[in-house]
Tab-separated table of C-alpha atoms and ligand atoms in Angstrom:
chain	number	residue	atom	x	y	z
A	1	MET	CA	31.157	9.927	13.315
A	2	LYS	CA	27.443	10.669	13.000
A	3	PRO	CA	25.483	10.351	16.259
A	4	LEU	CA	24.652	6.683	16.902
A	5	GLU	CA	20.942	7.493	16.908
A	6	GLU	CA	21.246	8.726	13.330
A	7	LEU	CA	23.094	5.559	12.275
A	8	THR	CA	20.588	3.197	13.914
A	9	ARG	CA	17.301	2.180	12.261
A	10	PRO	CA	14.534	4.125	14.055
A	11	ASN	CA	12.523	0.958	14.863
A	12	ILE	CA	15.618	-0.580	16.487
A	13	TRP	CA	16.543	2.606	18.363
A	14	ASN	CA	13.004	2.702	19.821
A	15	LEU	CA	12.722	-1.073	20.379
A	16	LYS	CA	11.767	-2.326	23.798
A	17	PRO	CA	13.630	-5.662	23.895
A	18	TYR	CA	12.173	-8.992	25.022
A	19	SER	CA	12.811	-9.471	28.710
A	20	SER	CA	13.492	-13.082	29.691
A	21	ALA	CA	13.119	-14.649	33.125
A	22	ARG	CA	16.914	-14.679	33.410
A	23	ASP	CA	17.016	-10.942	32.620
A	24	GLU	CA	14.507	-10.063	35.318
A	25	TYR	CA	16.115	-12.033	38.136
A	26	LYS	CA	19.901	-11.764	37.963
A	27	GLY	CA	20.910	-12.676	41.539
A	28	ILE	CA	22.659	-15.890	42.480
A	29	THR	CA	21.548	-16.226	46.109
A	30	ALA	CA	18.164	-17.846	45.381
A	31	SER	CA	17.957	-21.638	45.520
A	32	VAL	CA	14.466	-22.305	44.178
A	33	PHE	CA	13.886	-21.273	40.566
A	34	LEU	CA	10.216	-21.423	39.581
A	35	ASP	CA	10.277	-18.463	37.193
A	36	ALA	CA	11.137	-19.815	33.728
A	37	ASN	CA	8.910	-22.895	33.265
A	38	GLU	CA	12.018	-25.086	33.175
A	39	ASN	CA	11.937	-28.776	34.077
A	40	PRO	CA	13.581	-29.298	37.510
A	41	TYR	CA	15.116	-32.600	36.329
A	42	ASN	CA	18.091	-33.278	34.030
A	43	ALA	CA	20.490	-30.747	35.579
A	44	PRO	CA	22.497	-28.834	34.513
A	45	THR	CA	21.181	-28.409	30.957
A	46	ASN	CA	17.587	-28.093	32.219
A	47	ARG	CA	18.268	-24.412	32.968
A	48	TYR	CA	18.352	-21.547	30.494
A	49	PRO	CA	21.879	-20.226	30.020
A	50	ASP	CA	23.071	-16.758	31.014
A	51	PRO	CA	21.668	-14.535	28.210
A	52	LEU	CA	24.670	-12.177	28.368
A	53	GLN	CA	27.374	-14.822	29.058
A	54	TRP	CA	29.052	-12.768	31.809
A	55	ASP	CA	31.466	-15.469	33.059
A	56	LEU	CA	32.871	-15.942	29.590
A	57	LYS	CA	33.040	-12.199	28.933
A	58	HIS	CA	34.947	-11.541	32.169
A	59	GLU	CA	37.531	-14.158	31.244
A	60	LEU	CA	37.758	-12.824	27.673
A	61	ALA	CA	38.078	-9.225	28.857
A	62	ARG	CA	41.096	-10.245	30.914
A	63	ILE	CA	42.786	-11.919	27.941
A	64	LYS	CA	41.870	-9.187	25.458
A	65	LYS	CA	42.601	-6.307	27.852
A	66	THR	CA	39.179	-4.727	27.487
A	67	GLN	CA	35.956	-4.538	29.539
A	68	PRO	CA	33.190	-7.186	29.579
A	69	GLU	CA	30.717	-4.432	28.604
A	70	ASN	CA	32.643	-3.877	25.352
A	71	ILE	CA	32.106	-7.501	24.227
A	72	PHE	CA	29.239	-9.074	22.277
A	73	LEU	CA	29.170	-12.867	21.932
A	74	GLY	CA	27.213	-14.644	19.217
A	75	ASN	CA	26.583	-17.861	17.325
A	76	GLY	CA	29.816	-17.423	15.351
A	77	SER	CA	30.969	-14.011	14.171
A	78	ASP	CA	28.458	-14.579	11.382
A	79	GLU	CA	25.740	-13.664	13.899
A	80	ALA	CA	27.416	-10.310	14.618
A	81	ILE	CA	27.732	-9.654	10.872
A	82	ASP	CA	24.005	-10.260	10.386
A	83	LEU	CA	23.068	-8.185	13.441
A	84	VAL	CA	24.933	-5.066	12.304
A	85	PHE	CA	22.855	-5.111	9.105
A	86	ARG	CA	19.629	-5.559	11.040
A	87	ALA	CA	20.508	-2.849	13.560
A	88	PHE	CA	21.866	-0.139	11.282
A	89	CYS	CA	20.757	-0.674	7.650
A	90	GLU	CA	17.245	0.213	6.479
A	91	PRO	CA	16.382	-2.353	3.753
A	92	GLY	CA	16.052	-0.806	0.290
A	93	VAL	CA	17.391	2.552	1.524
A	94	ASP	CA	20.809	2.244	3.151
A	95	ASN	CA	23.983	0.733	1.697
A	96	VAL	CA	27.349	-0.644	2.829
A	97	VAL	CA	30.826	-0.482	1.256
A	98	ALA	CA	33.401	-3.299	1.310
A	99	ILE	CA	36.736	-4.229	-0.204
A	100	ASP	CA	36.676	-6.857	-2.975
A	101	PRO	CA	37.592	-9.698	-2.831
A	102	THR	CA	36.839	-10.458	0.803
A	103	TYR	CA	34.858	-12.786	3.099
A	104	GLY	CA	31.610	-13.820	1.358
A	105	MET	CA	29.290	-13.497	4.362
A	106	TYR	CA	29.188	-9.683	4.231
A	107	GLN	CA	27.509	-9.755	0.827
A	108	VAL	CA	25.214	-12.673	1.739
A	109	CYS	CA	23.959	-10.795	4.812
A	110	ALA	CA	23.556	-7.615	2.733
A	111	ASP	CA	21.481	-9.551	0.167
A	112	VAL	CA	19.360	-11.297	2.824
A	113	ASN	CA	18.594	-7.917	4.374
A	114	ASN	CA	18.024	-6.214	0.982
A	115	VAL	CA	20.843	-3.728	1.570
A	116	GLU	CA	22.915	-2.465	-1.368
A	117	TYR	CA	26.467	-3.873	-1.235
A	118	ARG	CA	29.111	-1.648	-2.875
A	119	LYS	CA	32.407	-3.342	-3.740
A	120	VAL	CA	35.722	-1.543	-4.222
A	121	LEU	CA	38.389	-3.627	-5.943
A	122	LEU	CA	41.713	-4.105	-4.151
A	123	ASN	CA	44.896	-3.272	-6.096
A	124	ASN	CA	47.315	-5.912	-7.412
A	125	ASP	CA	49.046	-6.114	-4.008
A	126	PHE	CA	45.626	-6.829	-2.442
A	127	GLN	CA	45.740	-3.436	-0.680
A	128	PHE	CA	43.134	-0.650	-0.766
A	129	SER	CA	43.076	3.119	-0.845
A	130	ALA	CA	41.120	4.755	1.979
A	131	ASP	CA	40.234	7.677	-0.299
A	132	GLU	CA	38.757	5.329	-2.919
A	133	LEU	CA	36.704	3.474	-0.339
A	134	ILE	CA	35.370	6.692	1.168
A	135	ALA	CA	34.599	8.002	-2.334
A	136	ALA	CA	32.267	4.999	-2.748
A	137	THR	CA	30.201	6.030	0.297
A	138	ASP	CA	27.265	8.449	0.360
A	139	ASN	CA	24.875	9.787	2.973
A	140	HIS	CA	23.132	6.374	3.175
A	141	THR	CA	26.306	4.343	3.767
A	142	LYS	CA	25.990	2.955	7.296
A	143	LEU	CA	28.757	0.335	7.385
A	144	LEU	CA	32.174	-0.135	5.843
A	145	PHE	CA	33.690	-3.651	5.915
A	146	LEU	CA	37.422	-4.349	6.219
A	147	CYS	CA	39.009	-7.743	6.849
A	148	SER	CA	42.619	-7.945	8.049
A	149	PRO	CA	44.263	-10.354	7.461
A	150	ASN	CA	41.904	-10.538	4.495
A	151	ASN	CA	40.169	-13.713	3.340
A	152	PRO	CA	40.870	-15.115	0.709
A	153	THR	CA	44.004	-13.055	-0.052
A	154	GLY	CA	45.717	-13.788	3.304
A	155	ASN	CA	47.468	-10.431	3.762
A	156	ASP	CA	47.193	-7.754	6.434
A	157	LEU	CA	45.665	-4.521	5.178
A	158	LEU	CA	47.876	-1.448	5.644
A	159	ARG	CA	47.397	-0.067	9.135
A	160	SER	CA	47.728	3.559	8.004
A	161	GLU	CA	44.866	3.091	5.497
A	162	ILE	CA	42.692	1.326	8.096
A	163	GLU	CA	43.244	4.258	10.477
A	164	LYS	CA	42.433	6.723	7.699
A	165	ILE	CA	39.116	4.936	7.115
A	166	ILE	CA	38.154	4.838	10.793
A	167	ASN	CA	38.981	8.549	11.153
A	168	GLY	CA	37.442	9.635	7.853
A	169	PHE	CA	34.201	7.625	7.620
A	170	GLU	CA	31.066	8.948	9.306
A	171	GLY	CA	29.424	5.534	9.756
A	172	LEU	CA	30.585	2.322	11.470
A	173	VAL	CA	33.742	0.501	10.404
A	174	ILE	CA	33.442	-3.282	10.791
A	175	LEU	CA	36.992	-4.621	11.035
A	176	ASP	CA	37.108	-8.425	10.803
A	177	GLU	CA	40.172	-9.778	12.641
A	178	ALA	CA	39.268	-13.496	12.380
A	179	TYR	CA	42.909	-14.311	11.526
A	180	ASN	CA	44.706	-11.692	13.630
A	181	ASP	CA	46.287	-14.347	15.922
A	182	PHE	CA	48.437	-15.475	12.996
A	183	SER	CA	49.619	-11.960	12.132
A	184	LYS	CA	52.380	-9.799	13.580
A	185	ALA	CA	50.049	-6.787	13.450
A	186	PRO	CA	48.566	-5.835	16.830
A	187	SER	CA	44.790	-6.068	17.160
A	188	PHE	CA	42.806	-2.825	16.966
A	189	ILE	CA	41.151	-3.836	20.270
A	190	GLU	CA	43.957	-1.866	21.930
A	191	GLU	CA	42.655	1.260	20.166
A	192	LEU	CA	38.965	0.739	20.822
A	193	ASP	CA	38.688	3.632	23.301
A	194	LYS	CA	39.965	6.003	20.604
A	195	TYR	CA	37.387	4.969	17.991
A	196	PRO	CA	33.663	5.115	18.876
A	197	ASN	CA	32.719	4.035	15.309
A	198	LEU	CA	34.811	0.848	15.292
A	199	VAL	CA	33.423	-2.696	15.571
A	200	ILE	CA	36.073	-5.437	15.704
A	201	LEU	CA	35.142	-9.043	14.926
A	202	GLN	CA	37.090	-12.030	16.189
A	203	THR	CA	36.181	-15.705	16.471
A	204	PHE	CA	36.782	-18.970	18.330
A	205	SER	CA	36.724	-20.755	14.938
A	206	LYS	CA	40.294	-20.364	13.652
A	207	ALA	CA	43.336	-19.982	15.966
A	208	TRP	CA	41.188	-20.999	18.935
A	209	ALA	CA	40.365	-24.314	17.250
A	210	SER	CA	36.663	-24.282	18.167
A	211	ALA	CA	34.684	-23.867	14.929
A	212	GLY	CA	32.291	-26.601	16.072
A	213	ILE	CA	30.949	-24.731	19.086
A	214	ARG	CA	29.944	-21.615	17.052
A	215	LEU	CA	31.235	-18.749	19.142
A	216	GLY	CA	32.135	-15.341	17.745
A	217	MET	CA	33.030	-12.015	19.332
A	218	ALA	CA	32.435	-8.372	18.553
A	219	PHE	CA	34.302	-5.612	20.420
A	220	ALA	CA	32.913	-2.071	20.355
A	221	SER	CA	31.705	0.868	22.456
A	222	THR	CA	29.135	-0.056	25.123
A	223	ASP	CA	26.506	1.929	23.176
A	224	ILE	CA	26.999	-0.253	20.093
A	225	ILE	CA	27.207	-3.472	22.155
A	226	ASN	CA	23.930	-2.564	23.888
A	227	ILE	CA	22.165	-2.215	20.534
A	228	LEU	CA	23.382	-5.648	19.398
A	229	ASN	CA	22.303	-7.176	22.725
A	230	LYS	CA	18.871	-5.612	22.343
A	231	ILE	CA	18.115	-7.370	19.036
A	232	LYS	CA	19.873	-10.744	19.453
A	233	TYR	CA	17.944	-13.908	20.323
A	234	PRO	CA	17.641	-13.932	24.137
A	235	TYR	CA	19.715	-17.124	24.545
A	236	ASN	CA	21.884	-16.893	21.429
A	237	VAL	CA	24.882	-18.739	22.939
A	238	ASN	CA	23.892	-22.066	24.458
A	239	GLN	CA	25.123	-23.494	27.768
A	240	LEU	CA	27.402	-26.154	26.247
A	241	THR	CA	29.092	-23.560	24.051
A	242	GLN	CA	29.608	-21.183	26.981
A	243	GLN	CA	31.210	-24.002	28.988
A	244	GLN	CA	33.429	-25.177	26.158
A	245	GLY	CA	34.407	-21.566	25.379
A	246	MET	CA	35.505	-21.148	28.982
A	247	GLU	CA	37.535	-24.344	28.787
A	248	ILE	CA	39.479	-23.246	25.747
A	249	LEU	CA	40.218	-19.882	27.410
A	250	HIS	CA	41.701	-21.755	30.354
A	251	LYS	CA	44.014	-23.479	27.861
A	252	TYR	CA	45.230	-20.231	26.332
A	253	TYR	CA	48.841	-21.491	26.472
A	254	GLU	CA	47.763	-24.297	24.128
A	255	ILE	CA	46.341	-21.800	21.628
A	256	GLU	CA	49.643	-19.922	21.651
A	257	ARG	CA	51.522	-23.168	20.931
A	258	TRP	CA	49.185	-24.114	18.062
A	259	VAL	CA	49.560	-20.681	16.511
A	260	LYS	CA	53.352	-20.801	16.740
A	261	THR	CA	53.415	-24.267	15.136
A	262	LEU	CA	51.022	-23.249	12.363
A	263	ILE	CA	53.074	-20.162	11.508
A	264	GLU	CA	56.185	-22.351	11.199
A	265	GLU	CA	54.286	-24.881	9.087
A	266	ARG	CA	52.976	-22.050	6.897
A	267	LYS	CA	56.522	-20.984	6.138
A	268	THR	CA	57.618	-24.511	5.187
A	269	LEU	CA	54.488	-25.258	3.179
A	270	MET	CA	54.675	-21.991	1.216
A	271	LYS	CA	58.343	-22.593	0.393
A	272	ASP	CA	57.628	-26.163	-0.794
A	273	PHE	CA	54.598	-24.929	-2.704
A	274	ALA	CA	56.562	-22.286	-4.602
A	275	LYS	CA	58.877	-25.013	-5.985
A	276	LEU	CA	56.056	-27.039	-7.566
A	277	LYS	CA	55.809	-27.099	-11.375
A	278	VAL	CA	52.081	-26.339	-11.259
A	279	VAL	CA	52.534	-23.215	-9.113
A	280	GLU	CA	53.028	-19.804	-10.738
A	281	LYS	CA	52.879	-17.583	-7.675
A	282	VAL	CA	52.490	-17.891	-3.908
A	283	TYR	CA	51.056	-14.746	-2.309
A	284	PRO	CA	52.370	-13.555	1.075
A	285	SER	CA	50.252	-14.545	4.070
A	286	ASP	CA	49.606	-13.248	7.586
A	287	ALA	CA	46.959	-15.929	8.235
A	288	ASN	CA	46.684	-19.734	8.629
A	289	PHE	CA	46.120	-20.100	4.882
A	290	PHE	CA	47.615	-18.720	1.711
A	291	LEU	CA	46.597	-18.046	-1.854
A	292	ALA	CA	48.534	-19.554	-4.761
A	293	LYS	CA	48.200	-18.994	-8.493
A	294	VAL	CA	48.501	-22.280	-10.370
A	295	THR	CA	48.511	-23.338	-14.027
A	296	ASP	CA	44.899	-24.561	-13.996
A	297	ALA	CA	43.027	-24.152	-10.696
A	298	SER	CA	39.926	-26.179	-11.593
A	299	LYS	CA	41.893	-29.123	-13.025
A	300	ILE	CA	44.213	-29.238	-10.014
A	301	TYR	CA	41.337	-28.813	-7.575
A	302	ASN	CA	39.489	-31.771	-9.123
A	303	TYR	CA	42.659	-33.879	-9.188
A	304	LEU	CA	43.179	-33.213	-5.466
A	305	VAL	CA	39.541	-34.086	-4.684
A	306	GLY	CA	40.106	-37.400	-6.450
A	307	GLU	CA	43.081	-37.983	-4.157
A	308	GLY	CA	40.998	-37.167	-1.069
A	309	ILE	CA	42.526	-33.725	-0.474
A	310	ILE	CA	40.228	-30.704	-0.363
A	311	VAL	CA	41.484	-27.155	-0.892
A	312	ARG	CA	39.413	-24.100	-1.835
A	313	ASN	CA	39.109	-23.196	-5.518
A	314	ARG	CA	38.968	-19.361	-5.689
A	315	ASN	CA	39.182	-19.239	-9.499
A	316	ASN	CA	35.875	-17.347	-9.836
A	317	ILE	CA	36.701	-14.639	-7.263
A	318	ALA	CA	37.818	-11.138	-8.348
A	319	LEU	CA	41.634	-10.884	-8.771
A	320	CYS	CA	41.945	-14.618	-7.928
A	321	GLY	CA	41.886	-16.191	-11.412
A	322	ASN	CA	43.482	-19.670	-11.260
A	323	CYS	CA	44.023	-19.329	-7.525
A	324	LEU	CA	43.670	-22.005	-4.862
A	325	ARG	CA	43.351	-21.140	-1.184
A	326	ILE	CA	45.293	-23.566	0.977
A	327	THR	CA	44.706	-23.945	4.717
A	328	VAL	CA	47.825	-24.860	6.691
A	329	GLY	CA	47.322	-28.295	8.288
A	330	THR	CA	49.563	-30.633	10.254
A	331	ARG	CA	53.057	-31.462	8.969
A	332	VAL	CA	51.723	-34.848	7.761
A	333	GLU	CA	48.759	-33.283	5.932
A	334	ASN	CA	50.905	-30.581	4.351
A	335	ASN	CA	53.459	-33.130	3.136
A	336	LYS	CA	50.699	-35.264	1.655
A	337	LEU	CA	49.461	-32.232	-0.282
A	338	ILE	CA	52.942	-31.468	-1.614
A	339	GLU	CA	53.706	-35.091	-2.567
A	340	THR	CA	50.330	-35.410	-4.302
A	341	LEU	CA	50.880	-32.210	-6.280
A	342	LYS	CA	54.338	-33.406	-7.378
A	343	GLN	CA	52.565	-36.291	-9.124
A	344	PHE	CA	50.176	-34.011	-11.030
A	345	HIS	CA	52.297	-33.263	-14.104
A	346	MET	CA	52.847	-36.984	-14.716
A	347	LEU	CA	49.168	-37.607	-15.486
B	1	PLP	C1	36.198	-17.971	9.205
B	1	PLP	C2	35.888	-16.502	9.207
B	1	PLP	C3	35.047	-15.967	10.169
B	1	PLP	C4	34.491	-16.844	11.244
B	1	PLP	O1	33.165	-16.976	11.252
B	1	PLP	P1	32.491	-17.775	12.459
B	1	PLP	O2	31.051	-17.540	12.169
B	1	PLP	O3	32.928	-17.130	13.739
B	1	PLP	O4	32.928	-19.197	12.364
B	1	PLP	C5	34.812	-14.614	10.180
B	1	PLP	N1	35.395	-13.802	9.279
B	1	PLP	C6	36.226	-14.282	8.356
B	1	PLP	C7	36.889	-13.363	7.415
B	1	PLP	C8	36.490	-15.651	8.280
B	1	PLP	O5	37.299	-16.124	7.326
């Protein structure tokens, strides 16, 4: 890995961050707070929240077997994705490399920040070659994006190739594990100490059933986490979200039950799906969704919309011609989808 100073934009490396009232006084023994121009009425939301969300990070660190200092929390993992561009990529100069197809936000953030986005097509098994990805990098490549299980393809990327990338690439590897809870593959968080150039993204939005509170996580070396903390909005995770995040962590047993149920439902739904006349291929999945090739994706998508059922049409995505992406729902929802699709050929 190149030294972090070389990977960071000079203006960010030299930045003196905004210091909020809650940064300057961190103690808890005081009882009179007249430092932040808050209104003394309407407790508890009258107070600014903890800018670094320490309570939540301590609880998370316990569950994820890491240290609170290795965690960044943001307004969804989308915030972390945007921040790595702003911290490390000089607009109009630097570039990033990513597998294709993958999660659309990487390219959107690249475009917003005027950073060249280099795509390397997956093979027909939706896997990648580390050598090919590294061949697409140059001296200005700061970030390399991997997503495992990948969205929209649903499969885990090969661990040996992921390791080859982390070991072989001189910049930062952003490994998006948004769907890791649904996979048998262990998270790379366990390996974080081995890899100073690794940034792992996870989220409260999928297995943790909390998309509405907007809470995402990044796990990385303390040096990288400190850079992200330096440039984030001072109070990027609001009080209500911090509280609700804590509540879901206290119900971790519930998350484990949901995940187990959804994996069972995935198996049933994929088996039923494969038998449908309109379905040509169901791709293997390690996530809470799967990709299926159908006879006519747009026609079937529109038919389902008319029946009040919304799936994702991925027809226009690389390697996904005539593919629909199906999220696994409840048994009742999944059955409704299957029964509705059985009616399609009769129209
Ligand atoms: C859904 C998803 C996310 C989650 O984004 P949030 O901003 O945390 O809701 C991140 N990465 C991938 C690949 C996703 O599919």
